[in-house]
Tab-separated table of C-alpha atoms in Angstrom:
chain	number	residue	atom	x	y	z
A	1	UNK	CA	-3.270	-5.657	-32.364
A	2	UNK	CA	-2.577	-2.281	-31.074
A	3	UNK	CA	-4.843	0.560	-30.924
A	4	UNK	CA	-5.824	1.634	-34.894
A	5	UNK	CA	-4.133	4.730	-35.789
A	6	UNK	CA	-5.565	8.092	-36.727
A	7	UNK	CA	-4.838	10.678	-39.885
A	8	UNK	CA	-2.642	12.170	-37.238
A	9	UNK	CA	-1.414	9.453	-35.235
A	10	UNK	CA	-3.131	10.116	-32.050
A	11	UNK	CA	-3.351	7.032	-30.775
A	12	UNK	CA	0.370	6.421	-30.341
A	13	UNK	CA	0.678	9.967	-28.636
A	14	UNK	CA	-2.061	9.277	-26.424
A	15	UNK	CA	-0.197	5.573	-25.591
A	16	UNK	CA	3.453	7.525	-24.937
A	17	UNK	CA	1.566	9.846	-22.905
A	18	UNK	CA	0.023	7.683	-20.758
A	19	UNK	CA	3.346	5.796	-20.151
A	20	UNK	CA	5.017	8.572	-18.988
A	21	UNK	CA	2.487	9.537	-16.631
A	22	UNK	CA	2.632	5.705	-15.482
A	23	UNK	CA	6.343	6.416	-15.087
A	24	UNK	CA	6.114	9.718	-13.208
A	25	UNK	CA	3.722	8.355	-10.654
A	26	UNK	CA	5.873	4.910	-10.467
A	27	UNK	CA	8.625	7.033	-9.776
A	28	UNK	CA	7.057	9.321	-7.340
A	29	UNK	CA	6.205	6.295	-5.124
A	30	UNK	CA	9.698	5.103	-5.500
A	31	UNK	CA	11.244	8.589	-4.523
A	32	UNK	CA	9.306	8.671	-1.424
A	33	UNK	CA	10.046	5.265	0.118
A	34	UNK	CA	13.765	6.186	-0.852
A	35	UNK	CA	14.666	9.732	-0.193
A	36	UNK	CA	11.267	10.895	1.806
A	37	UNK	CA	9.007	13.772	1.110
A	38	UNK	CA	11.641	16.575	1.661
A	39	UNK	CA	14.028	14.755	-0.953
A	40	UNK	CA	10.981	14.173	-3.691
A	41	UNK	CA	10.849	17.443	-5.762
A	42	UNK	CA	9.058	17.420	-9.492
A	43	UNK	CA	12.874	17.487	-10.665
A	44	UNK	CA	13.951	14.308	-8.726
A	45	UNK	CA	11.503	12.386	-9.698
A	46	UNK	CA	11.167	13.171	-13.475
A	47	UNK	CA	15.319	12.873	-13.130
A	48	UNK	CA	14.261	9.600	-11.618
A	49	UNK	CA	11.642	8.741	-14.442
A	50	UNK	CA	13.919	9.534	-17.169
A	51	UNK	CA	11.693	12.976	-18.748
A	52	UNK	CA	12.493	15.960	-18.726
A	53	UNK	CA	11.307	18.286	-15.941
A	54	UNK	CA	8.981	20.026	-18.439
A	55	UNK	CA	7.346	16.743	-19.636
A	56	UNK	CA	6.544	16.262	-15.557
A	57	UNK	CA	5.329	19.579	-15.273
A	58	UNK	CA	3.282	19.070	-18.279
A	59	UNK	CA	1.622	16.339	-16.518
A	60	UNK	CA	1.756	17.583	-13.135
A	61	UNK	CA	2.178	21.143	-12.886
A	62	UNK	CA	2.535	21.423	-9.521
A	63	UNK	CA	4.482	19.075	-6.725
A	64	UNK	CA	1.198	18.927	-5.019
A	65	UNK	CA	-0.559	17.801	-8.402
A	66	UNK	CA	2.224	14.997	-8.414
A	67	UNK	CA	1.937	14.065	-5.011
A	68	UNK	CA	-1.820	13.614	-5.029
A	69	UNK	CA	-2.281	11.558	-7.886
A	70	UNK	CA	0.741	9.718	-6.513
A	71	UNK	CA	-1.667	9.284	-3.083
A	72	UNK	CA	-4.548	7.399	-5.477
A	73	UNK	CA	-1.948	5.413	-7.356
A	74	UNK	CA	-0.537	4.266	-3.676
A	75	UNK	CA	-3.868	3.087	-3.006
A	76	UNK	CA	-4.856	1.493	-5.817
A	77	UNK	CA	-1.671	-0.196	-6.113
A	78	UNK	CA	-2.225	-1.600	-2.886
A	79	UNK	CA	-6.296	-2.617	-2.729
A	80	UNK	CA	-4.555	-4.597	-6.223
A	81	UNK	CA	-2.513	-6.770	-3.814
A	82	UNK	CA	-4.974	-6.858	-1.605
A	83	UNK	CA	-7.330	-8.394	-4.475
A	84	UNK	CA	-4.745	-10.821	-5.274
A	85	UNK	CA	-3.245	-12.241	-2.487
A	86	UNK	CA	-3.965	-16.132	-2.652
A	87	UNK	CA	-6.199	-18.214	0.117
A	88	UNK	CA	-3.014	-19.472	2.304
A	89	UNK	CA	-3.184	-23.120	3.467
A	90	UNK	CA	-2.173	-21.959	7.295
A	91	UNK	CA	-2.151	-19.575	9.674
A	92	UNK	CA	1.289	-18.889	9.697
A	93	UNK	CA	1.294	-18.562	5.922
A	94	UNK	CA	-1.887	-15.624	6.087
A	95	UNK	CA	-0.037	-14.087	8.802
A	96	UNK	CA	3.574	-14.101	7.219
A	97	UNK	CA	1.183	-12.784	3.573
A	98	UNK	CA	-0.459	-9.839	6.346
A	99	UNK	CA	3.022	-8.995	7.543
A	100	UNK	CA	4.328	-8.949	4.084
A	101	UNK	CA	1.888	-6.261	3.011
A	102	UNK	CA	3.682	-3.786	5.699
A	103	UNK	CA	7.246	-4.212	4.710
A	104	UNK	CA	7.985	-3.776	1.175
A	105	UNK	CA	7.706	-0.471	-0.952
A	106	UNK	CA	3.610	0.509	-1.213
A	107	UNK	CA	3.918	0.485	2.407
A	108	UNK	CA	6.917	2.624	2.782
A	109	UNK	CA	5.914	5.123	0.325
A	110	UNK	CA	2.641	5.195	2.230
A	111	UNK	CA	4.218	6.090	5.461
A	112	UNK	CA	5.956	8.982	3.789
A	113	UNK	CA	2.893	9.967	2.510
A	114	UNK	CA	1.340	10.225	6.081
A	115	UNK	CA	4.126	12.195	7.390
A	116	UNK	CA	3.654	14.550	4.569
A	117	UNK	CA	-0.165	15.060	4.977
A	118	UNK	CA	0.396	16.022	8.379
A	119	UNK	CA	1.610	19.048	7.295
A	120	UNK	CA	0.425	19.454	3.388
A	121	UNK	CA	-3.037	21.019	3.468
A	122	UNK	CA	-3.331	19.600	-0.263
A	123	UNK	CA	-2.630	16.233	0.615
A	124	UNK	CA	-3.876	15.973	4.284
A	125	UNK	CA	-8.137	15.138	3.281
A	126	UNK	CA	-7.044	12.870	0.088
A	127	UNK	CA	-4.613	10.755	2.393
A	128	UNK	CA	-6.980	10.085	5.293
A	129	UNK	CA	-9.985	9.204	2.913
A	130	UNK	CA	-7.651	6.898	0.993
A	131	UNK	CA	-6.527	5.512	3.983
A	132	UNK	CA	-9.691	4.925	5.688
A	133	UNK	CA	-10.706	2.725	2.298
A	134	UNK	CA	-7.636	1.344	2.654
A	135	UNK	CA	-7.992	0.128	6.277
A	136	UNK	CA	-11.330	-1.567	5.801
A	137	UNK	CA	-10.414	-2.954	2.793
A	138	UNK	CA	-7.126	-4.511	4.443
A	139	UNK	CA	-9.283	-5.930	7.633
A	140	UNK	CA	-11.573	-7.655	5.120
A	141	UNK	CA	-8.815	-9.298	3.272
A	142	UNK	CA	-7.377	-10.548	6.695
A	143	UNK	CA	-10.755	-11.705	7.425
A	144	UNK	CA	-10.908	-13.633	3.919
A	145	UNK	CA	-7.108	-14.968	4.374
A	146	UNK	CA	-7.832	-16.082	7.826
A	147	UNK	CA	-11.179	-17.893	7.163
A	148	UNK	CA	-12.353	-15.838	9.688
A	149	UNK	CA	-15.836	-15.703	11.774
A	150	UNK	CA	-15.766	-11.955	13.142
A	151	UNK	CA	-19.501	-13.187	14.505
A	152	UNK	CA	-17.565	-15.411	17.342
A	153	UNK	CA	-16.396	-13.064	20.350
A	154	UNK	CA	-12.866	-11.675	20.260
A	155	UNK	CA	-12.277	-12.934	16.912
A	156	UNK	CA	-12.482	-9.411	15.548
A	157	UNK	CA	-9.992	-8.042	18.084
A	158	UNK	CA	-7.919	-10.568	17.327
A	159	UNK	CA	-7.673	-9.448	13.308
A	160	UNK	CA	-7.733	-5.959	14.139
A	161	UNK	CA	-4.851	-6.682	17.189
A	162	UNK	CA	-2.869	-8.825	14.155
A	163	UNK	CA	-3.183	-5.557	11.680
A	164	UNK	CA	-1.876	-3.243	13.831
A	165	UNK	CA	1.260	-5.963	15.121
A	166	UNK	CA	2.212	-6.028	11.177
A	167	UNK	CA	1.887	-2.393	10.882
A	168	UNK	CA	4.150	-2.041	13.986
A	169	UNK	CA	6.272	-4.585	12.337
A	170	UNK	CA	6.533	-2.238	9.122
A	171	UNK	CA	7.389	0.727	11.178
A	172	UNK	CA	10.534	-1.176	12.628
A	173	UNK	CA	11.476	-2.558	8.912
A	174	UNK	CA	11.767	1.106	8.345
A	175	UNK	CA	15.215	1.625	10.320
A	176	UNK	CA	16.534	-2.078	10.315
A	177	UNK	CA	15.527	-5.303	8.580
A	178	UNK	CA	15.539	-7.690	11.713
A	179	UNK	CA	13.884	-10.225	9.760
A	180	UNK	CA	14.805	-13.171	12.344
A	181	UNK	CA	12.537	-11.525	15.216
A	182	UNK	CA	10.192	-10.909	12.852
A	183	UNK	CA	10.024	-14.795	12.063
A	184	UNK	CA	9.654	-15.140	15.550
A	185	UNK	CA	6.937	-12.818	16.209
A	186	UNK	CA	5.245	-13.810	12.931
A	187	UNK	CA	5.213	-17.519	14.544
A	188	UNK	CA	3.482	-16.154	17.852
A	189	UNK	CA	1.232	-14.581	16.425
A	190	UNK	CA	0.154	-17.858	14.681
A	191	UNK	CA	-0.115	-19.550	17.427
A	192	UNK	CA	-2.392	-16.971	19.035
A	193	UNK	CA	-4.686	-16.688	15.604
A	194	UNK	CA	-5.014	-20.263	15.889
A	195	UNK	CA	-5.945	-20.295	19.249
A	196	UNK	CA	-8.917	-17.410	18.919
A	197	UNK	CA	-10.420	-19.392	15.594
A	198	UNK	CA	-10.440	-22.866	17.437
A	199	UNK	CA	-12.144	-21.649	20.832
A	200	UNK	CA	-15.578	-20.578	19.202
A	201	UNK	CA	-16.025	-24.230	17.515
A	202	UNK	CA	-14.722	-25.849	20.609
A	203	UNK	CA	-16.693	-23.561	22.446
A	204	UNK	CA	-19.875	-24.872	21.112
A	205	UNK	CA	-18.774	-28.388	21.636
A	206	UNK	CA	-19.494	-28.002	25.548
């Protein structure tokens, strides 16, 4: 059952309220991965959102207000897929689920984000603390995803080397989707994750 109502109905209010600040910040995230900072004003998105500019504004009263609770919802969005990302059964398949976190939307609107902060006093501190969380929360799910044993030597490099190939890999999605290299560099880089898990066991086998 829904939530009970009040003598004045509040509960419903409070519910459509709530959903339109859902769809102002979904629609933030999706105005900046598709037009960029420069082309996300409070009027595109709430065009975007289907409110009117005054029901954004009444949310968010400034593009900065917008913007920065659009920066948490980025991040919480993605430390959810983080969370749920599945154990893979191989190396290829964590890597290709790694790479995968770098090319589609969260990541793009992210980007934007960063380019914005750069210059957006407002923005600038939130970003790089989010991001920061971000990072160490990504490294541990590779770590997870890769059964990995950061303890052995190299093994951490080779995480933190794979992160930074698959943000790389992102940055390149941005301009063209040249999805058959990036099979081809996802399988290489298999091959190499492999090869830095096995040594430490086989290492100890001497």
């Amino acid at each position: 059952m829904g939530a009970p109502l009040t003598a004045r109905g509040n509960a419903p209010k409070q519910d459509r309220s709530r959903a339109t600040r859902q769809r102002l910040l979904e629609s933030a995230v999706a105005c900046l991965a598709e037009r960029g900072w420069a082309g996300s004003t409070v009027a595109v998105v709430a065009e975007h959102a289907g409110v009117t500019r005054g029901a954004a504004q009444h949310h968010f009263p400034t593009r900065e207000d917008l913007f920065t609770a659009a920066v948490e919802y980025v991040a919480e969005e993605r430390s959810a897929v983080l969370r749920d990302l599945p154990r893979p059964a191989t190396a290829r398949e964590a890597v290709e689920a790694i790479v995968g976190l770098y090319t589609g939307q969260l990541f793009r609107a992210a980007l934007q984000l960063w380019v914005a902060a750069s210059h957006e006093p407002q923005l600038g501190p939130r970003v790089t603390a989010l991001e920061s969380r971000i990072g160490r929360e990504t490294h541990r799910m590779a770590v997870r995803l890769l059964g990995a044993d950061e303890s052995a030597p190299g093994v951490r490099e080779t995480v933190q080397g794979l992160l930074d190939m698959a943000r790389g890999l992102g940055l390149a999605n941005l301009l063209t989707d040249d999805g058959a290299r990036r099979d081809r560099v996802v399988a290489q880089w298999a091959g190499i994750v492999e090869g830095a898990l096995r040594r430490p066991a086989s290492g100890g086998h001497r």
